[in-house]
Amino acid sequence: MKKRLLQALCLSALLLPGLAYYAADSDALWRIVGEQCVPDQQAKGQPAPCAEVKLPQGVAVLKDIHGALQYLLIPTSRVSGIESPLLLRADAPAYWREAWLARSFMDAKRGAPLPRRAVSLAINSPYGRTQNQLHIHISCVDRTVRQQVDDVDDSLGTAWRQLPVELKGHAYWARRVDADADGNPAADPFRLLADGLPGAREEMDRYGLALLPASFTDGDGFVLLATRADILTANRASAEELQDHDCRILQP
């Protein structure tokens, strides 16, 4: 217990430069969704200021203030983040599936469909985020990261393994995720992390996750990437680092 507390304190030190600025606003996303989007949807059938509220699925989609095309998938109930035990319940909403479907808002904002492999989904650890309401970033993938993952995707199986190269200067584990008949992730990334990577279930708060679409030799699917917070490598487990909110992957 003392070791875990010391590790948490050391990792928290990574956030100190920006912690004071964001501390008073760490519930901003929840206030937007819980106090504005959901009530507006219930009373008026309009989700403003969100782009969408799906009450049966328990999710809202909100345009992020950063990036021309970035959106956020946010639960309509109180869920702190990747560390929440609610995410591993059998009846947990399919947040990643809904986030993948919500890429349609990127298409609409752009005025044309994005190539499938240009999109990415990411969630940060508590040490790499500023908001205490779960949110999955829906944005473009970084061009270099896209190429690095393409180089190894066909060698991946359904067991986790550490990538032979670092992504954005940090170690990542990867595994294949198949697509269902509709082209959506066939398994839940939170459970794949908790059940598949040794020790992860007890330390979900140390991880960030990213989901990249992939084209395998036997069909389309996804690559799931996980990184673990580490004070020695200044890694906050902010998987959002694999994204490019400027969407340079769309440029010639």
Tab-separated table of C-alpha atoms in Angstrom:
chain	number	residue	atom	x	y	z
A	1	MET	CA	0.000	0.000	0.000
A	2	LYS	CA	2.796	2.427	0.898
A	3	LYS	CA	4.566	1.631	-2.370
A	4	ARG	CA	1.408	2.348	-4.365
A	5	LEU	CA	0.901	5.633	-2.530
A	6	LEU	CA	4.477	6.699	-3.205
A	7	GLN	CA	4.138	5.822	-6.889
A	8	ALA	CA	0.921	7.806	-7.136
A	9	LEU	CA	2.497	10.839	-5.473
A	10	CYS	CA	5.481	10.708	-7.813
A	11	LEU	CA	3.279	10.399	-10.884
A	12	SER	CA	1.086	13.242	-9.681
A	13	ALA	CA	4.197	15.409	-9.607
A	14	LEU	CA	4.271	15.153	-13.407
A	15	LEU	CA	1.069	17.193	-13.489
A	16	LEU	CA	2.139	20.051	-11.239
A	17	PRO	CA	2.833	22.648	-13.971
A	18	GLY	CA	-0.765	22.575	-15.161
A	19	LEU	CA	-2.544	21.227	-12.107
A	20	ALA	CA	-3.345	24.564	-10.474
A	21	TYR	CA	-4.832	25.954	-13.664
A	22	TYR	CA	-7.211	23.059	-14.234
A	23	ALA	CA	-8.022	22.036	-10.674
A	24	ALA	CA	-11.019	24.369	-10.393
A	25	ASP	CA	-12.403	23.201	-13.727
A	26	SER	CA	-11.923	19.437	-13.556
A	27	ASP	CA	-15.694	18.870	-13.672
A	28	ALA	CA	-16.301	21.078	-16.704
A	29	LEU	CA	-17.178	18.202	-19.029
A	30	TRP	CA	-19.593	16.697	-16.533
A	31	ARG	CA	-21.340	20.032	-16.018
A	32	ILE	CA	-21.758	20.457	-19.770
A	33	VAL	CA	-23.181	16.969	-20.285
A	34	GLY	CA	-25.063	16.486	-17.026
A	35	GLU	CA	-26.420	20.003	-16.574
A	36	GLN	CA	-26.918	21.144	-20.173
A	37	CYS	CA	-26.876	18.450	-22.873
A	38	VAL	CA	-28.959	15.811	-21.116
A	39	PRO	CA	-31.605	18.204	-19.743
A	40	ASP	CA	-31.888	19.900	-23.144
A	41	GLN	CA	-32.320	16.546	-24.854
A	42	GLN	CA	-34.966	15.460	-22.353
A	43	ALA	CA	-36.903	18.737	-22.395
A	44	LYS	CA	-36.526	19.890	-26.002
A	45	GLY	CA	-35.248	16.944	-27.989
A	46	GLN	CA	-32.138	19.019	-28.740
A	47	PRO	CA	-28.754	18.075	-27.195
A	48	ALA	CA	-27.102	21.533	-27.252
A	49	PRO	CA	-24.320	22.287	-26.675
A	50	CYS	CA	-23.533	18.634	-27.473
A	51	ALA	CA	-23.690	17.323	-31.015
A	52	GLU	CA	-25.635	14.266	-29.871
A	53	VAL	CA	-27.118	12.654	-26.780
A	54	LYS	CA	-28.159	8.992	-26.952
A	55	LEU	CA	-30.004	8.357	-23.704
A	56	PRO	CA	-30.591	4.589	-24.211
A	57	GLN	CA	-26.873	4.088	-24.903
A	58	GLY	CA	-25.868	6.435	-22.086
A	59	VAL	CA	-23.524	8.602	-24.155
A	60	ALA	CA	-23.105	12.128	-25.439
A	61	VAL	CA	-20.877	13.502	-28.195
A	62	LEU	CA	-19.331	16.926	-27.748
A	63	LYS	CA	-17.143	18.985	-30.093
A	64	ASP	CA	-13.800	19.538	-28.391
A	65	ILE	CA	-12.476	23.091	-28.281
A	66	HIS	CA	-9.162	21.837	-29.679
A	67	GLY	CA	-8.780	20.753	-33.286
A	68	ALA	CA	-11.045	21.373	-36.229
A	69	LEU	CA	-12.380	17.803	-36.234
A	70	GLN	CA	-11.894	16.477	-32.695
A	71	TYR	CA	-14.929	15.232	-30.757
A	72	LEU	CA	-15.366	13.646	-27.334
A	73	LEU	CA	-17.526	10.668	-26.372
A	74	ILE	CA	-18.764	11.226	-22.805
A	75	PRO	CA	-21.050	9.105	-20.570
A	76	THR	CA	-24.340	10.681	-19.541
A	77	SER	CA	-23.849	9.265	-16.038
A	78	ARG	CA	-21.048	10.009	-13.606
A	79	VAL	CA	-17.989	7.915	-14.548
A	80	SER	CA	-14.608	9.198	-13.406
A	81	GLY	CA	-12.336	7.661	-16.034
A	82	ILE	CA	-10.459	4.527	-17.071
A	83	GLU	CA	-9.947	3.649	-13.407
A	84	SER	CA	-13.688	3.373	-12.688
A	85	PRO	CA	-14.822	-0.169	-11.759
A	86	LEU	CA	-18.123	0.625	-13.505
A	87	LEU	CA	-16.379	0.094	-16.841
A	88	LEU	CA	-15.725	-3.579	-16.119
A	89	ARG	CA	-19.294	-4.445	-15.193
A	90	ALA	CA	-21.140	-6.795	-17.522
A	91	ASP	CA	-23.808	-4.166	-18.153
A	92	ALA	CA	-21.384	-1.311	-18.897
A	93	PRO	CA	-22.303	0.712	-22.013
A	94	ALA	CA	-20.281	0.039	-25.154
A	95	TYR	CA	-18.405	3.328	-24.953
A	96	TRP	CA	-15.723	2.426	-27.509
A	97	ARG	CA	-18.258	1.195	-30.027
A	98	GLU	CA	-20.230	4.428	-29.627
A	99	ALA	CA	-17.033	6.471	-29.976
A	100	TRP	CA	-16.195	4.679	-33.215
A	101	LEU	CA	-19.699	5.351	-34.564
A	102	ALA	CA	-19.362	9.012	-33.568
A	103	ARG	CA	-16.572	9.516	-36.110
A	104	SER	CA	-19.449	10.423	-38.437
A	105	PHE	CA	-19.404	13.857	-36.817
A	106	MET	CA	-15.841	14.297	-38.052
A	107	ASP	CA	-17.066	13.498	-41.559
A	108	ALA	CA	-19.904	15.998	-41.276
A	109	LYS	CA	-17.630	18.707	-39.911
A	110	ARG	CA	-15.141	18.144	-42.714
A	111	GLY	CA	-17.816	17.930	-45.376
A	112	ALA	CA	-16.451	14.638	-46.699
A	113	PRO	CA	-15.785	11.169	-45.272
A	114	LEU	CA	-12.409	10.657	-43.615
A	115	PRO	CA	-10.401	7.619	-44.678
A	116	ARG	CA	-11.036	4.904	-42.108
A	117	ARG	CA	-7.369	4.618	-41.210
A	118	ALA	CA	-7.080	8.359	-40.529
A	119	VAL	CA	-9.296	8.113	-37.437
A	120	SER	CA	-8.233	7.150	-33.918
A	121	LEU	CA	-9.766	6.857	-30.459
A	122	ALA	CA	-7.868	7.515	-27.230
A	123	ILE	CA	-8.354	7.774	-23.491
A	124	ASN	CA	-5.814	9.107	-20.986
A	125	SER	CA	-4.896	7.925	-17.518
A	126	PRO	CA	-5.735	10.132	-14.507
A	127	TYR	CA	-2.140	11.404	-14.666
A	128	GLY	CA	-2.542	12.516	-18.270
A	129	ARG	CA	-5.924	14.208	-18.153
A	130	THR	CA	-7.467	17.365	-16.743
A	131	GLN	CA	-11.109	16.238	-16.498
A	132	ASN	CA	-12.655	13.837	-14.002
A	133	GLN	CA	-15.395	12.609	-16.298
A	134	LEU	CA	-14.609	9.776	-18.677
A	135	HIS	CA	-14.100	10.978	-22.230
A	136	ILE	CA	-12.781	9.219	-25.306
A	137	HIS	CA	-10.984	11.454	-27.793
A	138	ILE	CA	-12.185	10.981	-31.370
A	139	SER	CA	-9.626	12.551	-33.680
A	140	CYS	CA	-7.094	12.001	-36.441
A	141	VAL	CA	-4.127	9.721	-35.873
A	142	ASP	CA	-0.597	11.077	-36.046
A	143	ARG	CA	0.978	10.253	-39.420
A	144	THR	CA	4.178	8.802	-37.971
A	145	VAL	CA	2.265	6.679	-35.480
A	146	ARG	CA	0.041	5.427	-38.283
A	147	GLN	CA	3.075	4.248	-40.232
A	148	GLN	CA	4.697	2.639	-37.184
A	149	VAL	CA	1.567	0.650	-36.419
A	150	ASP	CA	1.107	-0.308	-40.079
A	151	ASP	CA	4.601	-1.768	-40.043
A	152	VAL	CA	3.719	-4.300	-37.349
A	153	ASP	CA	-0.048	-4.784	-37.433
A	154	ASP	CA	-0.036	-8.096	-39.305
A	155	SER	CA	2.363	-9.561	-36.755
A	156	LEU	CA	-0.087	-8.897	-33.913
A	157	GLY	CA	-2.366	-11.520	-32.424
A	158	THR	CA	-5.015	-11.488	-29.728
A	159	ALA	CA	-2.415	-11.584	-26.942
A	160	TRP	CA	-0.739	-8.396	-25.756
A	161	ARG	CA	2.909	-7.838	-26.653
A	162	GLN	CA	5.231	-4.873	-26.282
A	163	LEU	CA	5.950	-3.067	-29.526
A	164	PRO	CA	9.567	-3.187	-30.732
A	165	VAL	CA	9.541	0.596	-31.176
A	166	GLU	CA	8.416	3.429	-28.946
A	167	LEU	CA	5.486	5.609	-29.980
A	168	LYS	CA	6.009	9.288	-29.213
A	169	GLY	CA	8.935	8.311	-27.017
A	170	HIS	CA	6.978	5.912	-24.815
A	171	ALA	CA	6.612	2.149	-24.540
A	172	TYR	CA	3.343	0.660	-25.774
A	173	TRP	CA	1.773	-2.780	-25.717
A	174	ALA	CA	-0.426	-3.816	-28.600
A	175	ARG	CA	-2.880	-6.486	-29.632
A	176	ARG	CA	-5.291	-7.144	-32.450
A	177	VAL	CA	-9.037	-6.538	-32.074
A	178	ASP	CA	-11.363	-8.000	-34.674
A	179	ALA	CA	-14.267	-6.099	-36.169
A	180	ASP	CA	-17.839	-7.328	-35.938
A	181	ALA	CA	-20.151	-7.757	-38.922
A	182	ASP	CA	-20.880	-4.009	-38.922
A	183	GLY	CA	-17.216	-2.996	-38.815
A	184	ASN	CA	-17.232	-1.975	-35.149
A	185	PRO	CA	-14.855	-3.265	-32.435
A	186	ALA	CA	-16.000	-6.769	-31.534
A	187	ALA	CA	-14.667	-6.602	-27.961
A	188	ASP	CA	-14.485	-3.950	-25.250
A	189	PRO	CA	-11.004	-2.402	-24.895
A	190	PHE	CA	-11.385	-1.786	-21.159
A	191	ARG	CA	-12.012	-5.479	-20.537
A	192	LEU	CA	-9.292	-6.533	-22.972
A	193	LEU	CA	-6.818	-4.474	-20.948
A	194	ALA	CA	-8.027	-5.657	-17.544
A	195	ASP	CA	-8.234	-9.326	-18.516
A	196	GLY	CA	-5.275	-9.594	-20.851
A	197	LEU	CA	-2.345	-7.499	-19.654
A	198	PRO	CA	-0.847	-8.948	-16.453
A	199	GLY	CA	-1.530	-6.763	-13.423
A	200	ALA	CA	-3.625	-4.223	-15.326
A	201	ARG	CA	-6.918	-4.973	-13.573
A	202	GLU	CA	-5.421	-3.898	-10.244
A	203	GLU	CA	-3.829	-0.791	-11.760
A	204	MET	CA	-6.244	0.489	-14.391
A	205	ASP	CA	-5.469	4.008	-13.205
A	206	ARG	CA	-1.925	3.649	-14.558
A	207	TYR	CA	-2.971	3.068	-18.172
A	208	GLY	CA	-3.953	4.978	-21.276
A	209	LEU	CA	-5.533	3.306	-24.303
A	210	ALA	CA	-5.756	4.047	-28.016
A	211	LEU	CA	-7.691	2.219	-30.720
A	212	LEU	CA	-6.550	2.476	-34.331
A	213	PRO	CA	-8.372	0.935	-37.294
A	214	ALA	CA	-6.204	-1.499	-39.218
A	215	SER	CA	-6.318	-3.382	-42.491
A	216	PHE	CA	-4.996	-6.888	-41.881
A	217	THR	CA	-4.283	-9.366	-44.639
A	218	ASP	CA	-7.459	-11.226	-43.685
A	219	GLY	CA	-9.722	-8.179	-43.365
A	220	ASP	CA	-10.353	-4.966	-41.481
A	221	GLY	CA	-10.033	-4.746	-37.728
A	222	PHE	CA	-8.334	-2.635	-35.080
A	223	VAL	CA	-5.088	-2.359	-33.152
A	224	LEU	CA	-5.481	-1.659	-29.446
A	225	LEU	CA	-2.548	0.129	-27.814
A	226	ALA	CA	-1.843	0.516	-24.102
A	227	THR	CA	0.769	2.564	-22.291
A	228	ARG	CA	1.541	2.588	-18.559
A	229	ALA	CA	2.329	5.667	-16.486
A	230	ASP	CA	5.976	5.666	-15.407
A	231	ILE	CA	7.732	8.400	-13.450
A	232	LEU	CA	11.160	7.262	-14.692
A	233	THR	CA	10.281	7.918	-18.333
A	234	ALA	CA	8.006	10.913	-17.632
A	235	ASN	CA	5.144	8.934	-19.126
A	236	ARG	CA	1.727	10.159	-17.993
A	237	ALA	CA	-0.020	7.420	-19.968
A	238	SER	CA	-1.660	10.045	-22.131
A	239	ALA	CA	-2.570	7.963	-25.174
A	240	GLU	CA	-3.960	11.113	-26.761
A	241	GLU	CA	-0.341	11.800	-27.711
A	242	LEU	CA	-0.828	9.352	-30.593
A	243	GLN	CA	-3.388	11.676	-32.150
A	244	ASP	CA	-2.945	14.771	-34.286
A	245	HIS	CA	-5.721	17.288	-33.756
A	246	ASP	CA	-4.435	19.256	-36.765
A	247	CYS	CA	-5.206	16.205	-38.921
A	248	ARG	CA	-2.076	16.475	-41.048
A	249	ILE	CA	-2.685	12.894	-42.163
A	250	LEU	CA	-5.390	14.318	-44.422
A	251	GLN	CA	-2.929	16.563	-46.230
A	252	PRO	CA	-1.195	15.399	-49.433
